Coordinates of C-alpha atoms and ligand atoms in Angstrom, one line a residue:
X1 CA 150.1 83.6 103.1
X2 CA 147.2 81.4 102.3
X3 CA 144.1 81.6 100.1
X4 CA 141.1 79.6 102.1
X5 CA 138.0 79.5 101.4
X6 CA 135.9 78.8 105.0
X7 CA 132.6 77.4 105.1
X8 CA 130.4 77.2 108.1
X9 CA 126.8 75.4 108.1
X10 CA 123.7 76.0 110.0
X11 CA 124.6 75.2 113.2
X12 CA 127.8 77.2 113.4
X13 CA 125.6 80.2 112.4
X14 CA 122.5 79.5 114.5
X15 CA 122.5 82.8 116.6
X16 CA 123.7 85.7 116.7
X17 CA 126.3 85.2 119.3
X18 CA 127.5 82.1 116.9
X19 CA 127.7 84.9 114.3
X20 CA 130.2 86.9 115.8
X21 CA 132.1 83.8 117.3
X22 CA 132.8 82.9 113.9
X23 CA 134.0 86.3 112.8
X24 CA 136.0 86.8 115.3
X25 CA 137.7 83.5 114.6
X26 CA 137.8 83.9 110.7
X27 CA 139.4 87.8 111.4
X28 CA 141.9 86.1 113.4
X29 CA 143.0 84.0 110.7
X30 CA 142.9 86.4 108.3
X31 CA 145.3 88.8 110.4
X32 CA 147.8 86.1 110.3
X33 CA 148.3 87.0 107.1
X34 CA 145.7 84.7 105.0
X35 CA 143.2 85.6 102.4
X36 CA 139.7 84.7 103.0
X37 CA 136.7 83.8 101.3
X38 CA 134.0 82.5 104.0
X39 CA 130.6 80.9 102.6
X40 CA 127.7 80.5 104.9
X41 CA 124.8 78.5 105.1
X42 CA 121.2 79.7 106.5
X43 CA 120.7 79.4 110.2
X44 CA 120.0 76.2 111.2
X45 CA 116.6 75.5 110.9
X46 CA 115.9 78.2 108.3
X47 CA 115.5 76.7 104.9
X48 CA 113.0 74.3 106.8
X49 CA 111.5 77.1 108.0
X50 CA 111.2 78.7 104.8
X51 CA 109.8 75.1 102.8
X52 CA 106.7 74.6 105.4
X53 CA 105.7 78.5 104.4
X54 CA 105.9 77.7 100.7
X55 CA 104.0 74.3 101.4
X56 CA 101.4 76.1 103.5
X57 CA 100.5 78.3 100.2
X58 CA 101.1 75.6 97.2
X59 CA 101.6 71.9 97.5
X60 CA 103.8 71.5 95.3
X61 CA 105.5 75.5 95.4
X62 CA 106.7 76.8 92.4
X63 CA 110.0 76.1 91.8
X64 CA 111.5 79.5 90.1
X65 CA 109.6 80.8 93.1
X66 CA 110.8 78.6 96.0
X67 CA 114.6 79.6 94.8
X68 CA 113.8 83.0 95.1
X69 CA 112.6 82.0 98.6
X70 CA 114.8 79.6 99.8
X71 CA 117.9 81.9 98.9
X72 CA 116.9 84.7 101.6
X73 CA 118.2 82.3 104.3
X74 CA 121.7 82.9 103.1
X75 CA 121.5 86.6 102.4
X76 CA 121.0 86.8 106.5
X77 CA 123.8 85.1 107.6
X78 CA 126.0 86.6 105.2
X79 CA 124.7 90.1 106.1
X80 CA 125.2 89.7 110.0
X81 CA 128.3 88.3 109.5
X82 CA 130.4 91.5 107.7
X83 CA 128.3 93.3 110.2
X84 CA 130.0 91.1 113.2
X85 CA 133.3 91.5 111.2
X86 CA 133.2 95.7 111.1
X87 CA 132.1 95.5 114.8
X88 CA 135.1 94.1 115.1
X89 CA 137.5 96.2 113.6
X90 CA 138.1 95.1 110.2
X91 CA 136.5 94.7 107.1
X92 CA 134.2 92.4 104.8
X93 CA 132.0 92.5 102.3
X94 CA 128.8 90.3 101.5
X95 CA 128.0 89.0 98.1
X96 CA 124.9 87.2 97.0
X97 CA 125.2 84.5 94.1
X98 CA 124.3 87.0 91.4
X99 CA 126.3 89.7 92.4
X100 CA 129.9 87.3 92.4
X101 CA 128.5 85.9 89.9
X102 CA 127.8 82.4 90.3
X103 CA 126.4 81.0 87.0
X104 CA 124.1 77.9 87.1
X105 CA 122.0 76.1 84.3
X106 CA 118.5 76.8 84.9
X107 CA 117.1 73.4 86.9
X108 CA 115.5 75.2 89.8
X109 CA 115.7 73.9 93.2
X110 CA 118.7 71.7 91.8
X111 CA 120.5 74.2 89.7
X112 CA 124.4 73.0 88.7
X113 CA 127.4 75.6 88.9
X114 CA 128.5 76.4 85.1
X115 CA 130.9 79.0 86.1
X116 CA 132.1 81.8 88.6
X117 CA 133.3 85.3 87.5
X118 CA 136.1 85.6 90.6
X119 CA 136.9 89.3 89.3
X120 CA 134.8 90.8 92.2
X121 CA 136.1 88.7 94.8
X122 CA 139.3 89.4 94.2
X123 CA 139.1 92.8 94.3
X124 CA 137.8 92.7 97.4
X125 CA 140.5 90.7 98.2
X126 CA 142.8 93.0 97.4
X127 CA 141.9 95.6 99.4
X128 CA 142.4 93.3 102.2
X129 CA 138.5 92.9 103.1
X130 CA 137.1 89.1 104.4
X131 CA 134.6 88.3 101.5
X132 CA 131.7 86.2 102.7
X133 CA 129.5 84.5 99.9
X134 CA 126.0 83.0 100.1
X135 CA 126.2 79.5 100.2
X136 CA 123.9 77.5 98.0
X137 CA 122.9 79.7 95.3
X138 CA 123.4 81.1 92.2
X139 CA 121.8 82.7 88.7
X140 CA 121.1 82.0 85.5
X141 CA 122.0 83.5 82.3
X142 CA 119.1 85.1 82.7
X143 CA 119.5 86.5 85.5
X144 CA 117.1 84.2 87.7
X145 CA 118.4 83.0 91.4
X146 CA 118.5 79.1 91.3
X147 CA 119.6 77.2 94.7
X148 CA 121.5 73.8 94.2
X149 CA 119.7 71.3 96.5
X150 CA 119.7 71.0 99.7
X151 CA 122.7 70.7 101.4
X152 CA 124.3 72.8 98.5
X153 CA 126.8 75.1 100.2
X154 CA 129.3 72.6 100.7
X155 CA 129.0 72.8 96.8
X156 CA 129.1 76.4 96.7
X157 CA 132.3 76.7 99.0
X158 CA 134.1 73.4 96.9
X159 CA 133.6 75.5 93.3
X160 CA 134.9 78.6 94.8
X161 CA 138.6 77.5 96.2
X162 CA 138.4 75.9 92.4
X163 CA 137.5 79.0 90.5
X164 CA 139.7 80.7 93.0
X165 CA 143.1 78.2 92.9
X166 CA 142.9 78.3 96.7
X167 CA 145.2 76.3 99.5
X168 CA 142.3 74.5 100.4
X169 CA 138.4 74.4 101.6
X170 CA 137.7 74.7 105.1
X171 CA 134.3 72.6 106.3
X172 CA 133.1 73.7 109.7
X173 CA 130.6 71.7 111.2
X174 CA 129.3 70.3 115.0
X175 CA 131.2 67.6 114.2
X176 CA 135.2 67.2 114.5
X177 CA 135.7 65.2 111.6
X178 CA 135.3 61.7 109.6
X179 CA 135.2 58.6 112.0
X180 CA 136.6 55.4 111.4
X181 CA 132.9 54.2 111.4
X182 CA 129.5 55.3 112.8
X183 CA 130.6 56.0 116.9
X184 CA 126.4 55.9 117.7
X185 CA 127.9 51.8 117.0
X186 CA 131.4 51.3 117.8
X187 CA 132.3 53.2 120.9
X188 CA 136.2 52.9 119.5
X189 CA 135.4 54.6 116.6
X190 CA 138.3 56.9 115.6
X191 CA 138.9 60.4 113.8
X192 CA 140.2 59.4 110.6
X193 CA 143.7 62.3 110.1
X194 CA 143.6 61.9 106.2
X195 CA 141.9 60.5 103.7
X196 CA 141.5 60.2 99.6
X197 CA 138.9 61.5 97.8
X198 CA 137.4 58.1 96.8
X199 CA 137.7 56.5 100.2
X200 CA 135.6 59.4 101.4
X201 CA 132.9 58.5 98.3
X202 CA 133.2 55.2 99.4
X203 CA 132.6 56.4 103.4
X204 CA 129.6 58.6 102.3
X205 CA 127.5 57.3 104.6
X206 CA 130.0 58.2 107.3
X207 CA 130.8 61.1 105.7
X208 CA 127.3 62.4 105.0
X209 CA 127.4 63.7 108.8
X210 CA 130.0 66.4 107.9
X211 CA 129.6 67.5 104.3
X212 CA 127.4 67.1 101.4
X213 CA 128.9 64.2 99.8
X214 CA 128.3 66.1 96.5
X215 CA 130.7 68.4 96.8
X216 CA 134.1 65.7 97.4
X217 CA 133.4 64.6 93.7
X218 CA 134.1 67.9 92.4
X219 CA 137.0 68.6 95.2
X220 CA 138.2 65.5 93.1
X221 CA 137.6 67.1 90.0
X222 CA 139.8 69.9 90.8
X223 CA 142.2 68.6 93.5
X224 CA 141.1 71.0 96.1
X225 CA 142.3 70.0 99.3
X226 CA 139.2 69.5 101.8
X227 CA 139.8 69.8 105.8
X228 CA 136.7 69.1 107.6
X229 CA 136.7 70.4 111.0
X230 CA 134.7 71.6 114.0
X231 CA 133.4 74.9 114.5
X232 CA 133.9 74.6 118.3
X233 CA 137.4 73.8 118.4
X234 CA 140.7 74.4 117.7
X235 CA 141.5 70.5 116.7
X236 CA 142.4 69.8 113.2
X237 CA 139.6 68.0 111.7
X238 CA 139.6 65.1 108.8
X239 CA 141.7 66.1 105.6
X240 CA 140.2 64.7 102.5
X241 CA 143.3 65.0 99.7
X242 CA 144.9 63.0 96.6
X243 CA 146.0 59.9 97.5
X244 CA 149.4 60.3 96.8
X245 CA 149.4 63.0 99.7
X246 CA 148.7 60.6 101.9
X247 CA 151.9 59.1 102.8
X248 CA 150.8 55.4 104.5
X249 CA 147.6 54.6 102.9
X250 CA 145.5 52.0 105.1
X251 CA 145.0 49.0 104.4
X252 CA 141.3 49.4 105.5
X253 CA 140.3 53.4 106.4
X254 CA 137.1 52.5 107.6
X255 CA 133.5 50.3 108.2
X256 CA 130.0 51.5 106.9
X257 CA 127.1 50.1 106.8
X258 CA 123.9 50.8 105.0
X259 CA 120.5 49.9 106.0
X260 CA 118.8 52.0 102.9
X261 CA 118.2 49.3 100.4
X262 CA 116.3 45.8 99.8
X263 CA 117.2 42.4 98.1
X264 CA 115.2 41.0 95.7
X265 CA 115.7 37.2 94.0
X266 CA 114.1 35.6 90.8
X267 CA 114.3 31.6 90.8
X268 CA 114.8 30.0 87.3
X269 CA 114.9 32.5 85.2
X270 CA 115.8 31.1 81.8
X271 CA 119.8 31.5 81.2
X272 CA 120.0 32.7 77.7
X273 CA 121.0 36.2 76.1
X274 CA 118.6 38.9 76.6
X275 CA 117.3 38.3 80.1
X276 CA 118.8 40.4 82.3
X277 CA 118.0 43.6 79.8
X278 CA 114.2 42.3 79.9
X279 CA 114.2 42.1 83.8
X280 CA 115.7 45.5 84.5
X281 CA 114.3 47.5 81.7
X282 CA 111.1 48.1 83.1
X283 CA 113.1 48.7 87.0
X284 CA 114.5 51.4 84.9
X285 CA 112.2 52.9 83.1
X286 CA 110.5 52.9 86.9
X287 CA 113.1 55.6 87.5
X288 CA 114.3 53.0 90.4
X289 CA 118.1 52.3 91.1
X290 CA 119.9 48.6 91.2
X291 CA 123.0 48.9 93.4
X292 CA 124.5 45.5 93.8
X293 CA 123.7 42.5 90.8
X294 CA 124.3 38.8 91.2
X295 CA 124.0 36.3 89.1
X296 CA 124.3 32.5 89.5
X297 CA 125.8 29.9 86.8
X298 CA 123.8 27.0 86.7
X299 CA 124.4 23.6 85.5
X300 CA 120.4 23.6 84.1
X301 CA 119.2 26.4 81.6
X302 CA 117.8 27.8 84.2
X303 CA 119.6 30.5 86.9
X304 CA 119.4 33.1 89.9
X305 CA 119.1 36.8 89.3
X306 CA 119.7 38.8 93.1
X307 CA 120.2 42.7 93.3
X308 CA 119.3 45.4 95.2
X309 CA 117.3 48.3 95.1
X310 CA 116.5 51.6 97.4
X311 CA 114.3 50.1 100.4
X312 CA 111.5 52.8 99.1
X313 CA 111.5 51.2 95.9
X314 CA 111.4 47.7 97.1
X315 CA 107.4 47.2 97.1
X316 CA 107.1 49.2 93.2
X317 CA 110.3 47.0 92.3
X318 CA 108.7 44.0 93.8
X319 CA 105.8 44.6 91.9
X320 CA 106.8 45.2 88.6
X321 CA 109.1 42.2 88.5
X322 CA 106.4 40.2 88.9
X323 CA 104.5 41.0 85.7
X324 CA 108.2 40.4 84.1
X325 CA 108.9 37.1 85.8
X326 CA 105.2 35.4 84.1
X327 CA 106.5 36.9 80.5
X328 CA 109.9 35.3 80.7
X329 CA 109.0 32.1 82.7
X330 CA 110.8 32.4 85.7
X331 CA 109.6 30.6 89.1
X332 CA 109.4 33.2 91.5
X333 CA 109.9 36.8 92.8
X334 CA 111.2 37.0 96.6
X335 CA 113.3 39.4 98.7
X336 CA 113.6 40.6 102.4
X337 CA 113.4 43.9 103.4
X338 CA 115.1 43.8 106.1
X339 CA 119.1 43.6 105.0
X340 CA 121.9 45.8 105.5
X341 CA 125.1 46.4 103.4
X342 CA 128.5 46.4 105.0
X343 CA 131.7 48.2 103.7
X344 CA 135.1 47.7 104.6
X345 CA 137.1 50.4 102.4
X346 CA 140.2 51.6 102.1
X347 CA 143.0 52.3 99.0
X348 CA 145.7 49.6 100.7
X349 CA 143.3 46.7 99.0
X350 CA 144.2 48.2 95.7
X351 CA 148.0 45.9 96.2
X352 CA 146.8 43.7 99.0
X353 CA 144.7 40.7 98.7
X354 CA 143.0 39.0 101.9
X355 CA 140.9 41.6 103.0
X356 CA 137.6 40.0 101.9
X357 CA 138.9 36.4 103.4
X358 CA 139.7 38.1 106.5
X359 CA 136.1 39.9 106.5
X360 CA 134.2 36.5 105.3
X361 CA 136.4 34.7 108.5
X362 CA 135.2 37.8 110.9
X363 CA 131.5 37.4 109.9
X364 CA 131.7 33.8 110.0
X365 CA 133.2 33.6 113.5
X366 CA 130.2 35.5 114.6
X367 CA 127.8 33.4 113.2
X368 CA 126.6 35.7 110.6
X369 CA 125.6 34.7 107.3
X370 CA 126.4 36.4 104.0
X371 CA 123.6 37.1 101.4
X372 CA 126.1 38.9 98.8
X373 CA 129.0 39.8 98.2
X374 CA 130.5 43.0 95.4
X375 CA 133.9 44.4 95.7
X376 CA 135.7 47.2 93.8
X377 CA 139.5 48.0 93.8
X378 CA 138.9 49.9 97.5
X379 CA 136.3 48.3 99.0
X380 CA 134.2 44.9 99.8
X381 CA 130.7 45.0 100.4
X382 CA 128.2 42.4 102.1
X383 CA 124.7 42.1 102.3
X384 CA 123.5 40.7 106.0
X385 CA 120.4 40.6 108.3
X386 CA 119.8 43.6 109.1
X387 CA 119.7 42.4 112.8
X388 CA 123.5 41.7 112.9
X389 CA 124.5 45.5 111.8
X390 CA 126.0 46.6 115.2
X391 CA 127.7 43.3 115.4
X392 CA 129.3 43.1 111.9
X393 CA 130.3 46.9 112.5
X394 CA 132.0 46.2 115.8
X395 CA 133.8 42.8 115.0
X396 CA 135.4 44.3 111.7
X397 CA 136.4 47.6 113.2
X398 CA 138.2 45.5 116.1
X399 CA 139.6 43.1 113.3
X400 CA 141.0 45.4 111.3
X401 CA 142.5 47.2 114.5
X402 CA 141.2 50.6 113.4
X403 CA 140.7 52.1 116.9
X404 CA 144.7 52.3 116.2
X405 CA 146.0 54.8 115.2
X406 CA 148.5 53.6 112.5
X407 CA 148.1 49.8 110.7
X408 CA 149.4 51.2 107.2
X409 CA 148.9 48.7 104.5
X410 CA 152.5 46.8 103.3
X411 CA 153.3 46.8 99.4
X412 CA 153.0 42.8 98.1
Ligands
LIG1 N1 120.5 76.2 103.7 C1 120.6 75.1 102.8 C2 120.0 73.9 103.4 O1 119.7 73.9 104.6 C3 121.9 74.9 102.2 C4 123.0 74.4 103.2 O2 122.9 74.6 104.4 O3 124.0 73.9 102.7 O4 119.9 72.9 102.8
MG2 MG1 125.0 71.4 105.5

């Protein structure tokens, strides 16, 4: 017998008739002989739905308000489904946020989980009933509902099988799992089988498309087991675990790109302590975040600062670097807009060298030119034209043979 907690999103409960699909596949399971705790998100649609009313009424809504509106999408879903589950034959209970009780500091709109009281639940449990939860919210000390931010059930569902010591946390989605990279690119794209937890942070972009990438940093926390799967079929989906359950890590798990941020480039600043902290103070105090930082040694006093910033922040960025660059001297602010970062990642590079020699070789035979260059212990990272995306993405997935199905990485 297994403890899971199952969470399905929007799509999965868009209608009615997906209602009672998904109860009738959740009472299945839990006739097998499993406990279950099933956490649902609105209908798909519905928290949209819900925002363009508050808009319509105050521009910038209320936020203690807009919880308290944004949280009825869940109380639906939840409702129809224990409904679906007695039409069915056997039993489940629905439970709002404040009635488990889900605690949550007080940031509305963007509230954080303190703790769950998993007394209720269990009882429920215990008398053998199919406990759904609303996704995505909770309640203060106070006693006022807070949501988490959209996206949030994922979070909701991850902090339950915690609280709860579950087997593991189901994700179903309308999408069968974690690819091998984006397969809108690279027709050979693959279904990744397993994963670690930081190769799926490091994949977020890939990722993003099934979960909330929010909730894998606290699956890390507490070593809960994620399986990320589709609604819509029967096929195992992408398990995100501890890396020692994974028994032949890759030497590369997967290629993402990211056409989100900007580079930016000061010529001859002056190469003496204190610099940098007077160039990115003010980028700072702008509430705008650097990603990737470079800086050149010179043979002059004088030397290159590059980084990157969000592509929204680029023109603010751009701007206040320039009043900074006549205060300390420097020759000149450029950047380019129009870059994209690529990623190959995976835990094999943590006792393999030559992955970023292989990658520089692949870009190079394709005539693309690198801008920059960061690694980490599991991952490599270029900045390119934005242009070459697609090409960069294709080349390395075929390089690193990850249309394969096993290329597991060799101890040195
Ligand atoms: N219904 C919320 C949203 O659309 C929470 C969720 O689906 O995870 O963001
Ligand atoms: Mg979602």
């Amino acid at each position: 017998m297994a403890l899971i907690v199952q969470k399905f999103g929007g799509t999965s409960v868009g209608s009615t008739e997906k209602i009672k699909a998904v109860a009738r596949r959740v009472t299945a399971y839990q006739q097998q002989g499993n406990q279950v705790i099933v956490v649902l998100s609105a209908m798909s649609g519905e928290t949209d739905r819900l925002t363009g009313f508050a808009q319509d009424i105050q521009e910038i809504p209320n936020r203690r308000e807009m919880d308290m509106l944004l949280s009825t999408g869940e109380q639906v879903t939840i409702a129809l489904f224990a409904m679906a589950v007695k039409e069915g034959g056997s039993d489940a209970v629905s439970l709002l946020g404040d009635q488990v009780a889900i605690r949550t500091d007080d940031m509305h709109t963007r509230a954080r989980i303190k703790n769950i009281d998993t007394r209720l639940i269990q009882k429920h449990l215990d008398a053998g009933k199919i406990v759904t939860i609303a996704g995505f919210q909770g309640v203060t000390e106070e006693g006022d509902i807070t949501t988490l931010g959209r996206g949030g059930s994922d979070t909701t569902a991850v902090a339950l099988a915690a609280a709860l010591k579950a087997d593991a946390c189901e994700i179903f989605t309308d999408v069968d799992g974690v690819y091998t990279t984006d397969p809108n690119i690279c027709t050979k794209a693959r279904k990744i089988d397993r994963i670690s937890y930081d190769e799926m942070l490091e994949l977020a972009s890939l990722g993003a498309k099934v979960l909330d990438i929010r909730s894998v940093g606290l699956a890390k926390r507490y070593n809960v087991p994620l399986h990320v799967r589709s609604t819509f079929s029967e096929n195992e989906g992408t398990w995100v675990v501890e890396e020692d359950k994974i028994m032949e890590s890759m030497l590369v798990s997967g290629v993402t790109y990211n056409k989100n941020e900007a580079r930016i480039t000061i010529k001859h600043v002056p190469d003496q302590p204190g610099i940098a902290a007077k160039i990115f103070l003010p980028i700072s105090d702008a509430g705008i975040m650097v990603d990737m930082i470079i800086q050149n040694t010179r043979d002059s006093h004088l030397t290159d600062m590059t980084f990157t910033v969000m592509r929204s922040d680029y023109a603010r960025a751009i701007e206040l670097l320039k009043e900074v660059a006549d205060e300390i001297g420097a020759e000149s602010v450029s950047g380019d807009k129009n870059i994209a970062k690529i990623s190959v990642v995976g835990v094999g590079m943590r006792n393999h060298s030559g992955i970023a020699s292989t990658m520089f070789q692949i870009l190079a035979k394709e005539g693309i030119n690198m801008e920059m260059v960061s690694t980490s212990e599991i991952k490599v990272s270029c900045v390119i034209a934005e242009k070459y995306t697609e090409l960069a993405v294709r080349a390395l997935h075929d390089a690193f043979a990850l249309d394969k199905e096993n290329m597991p990485a060799e101890e040195e």
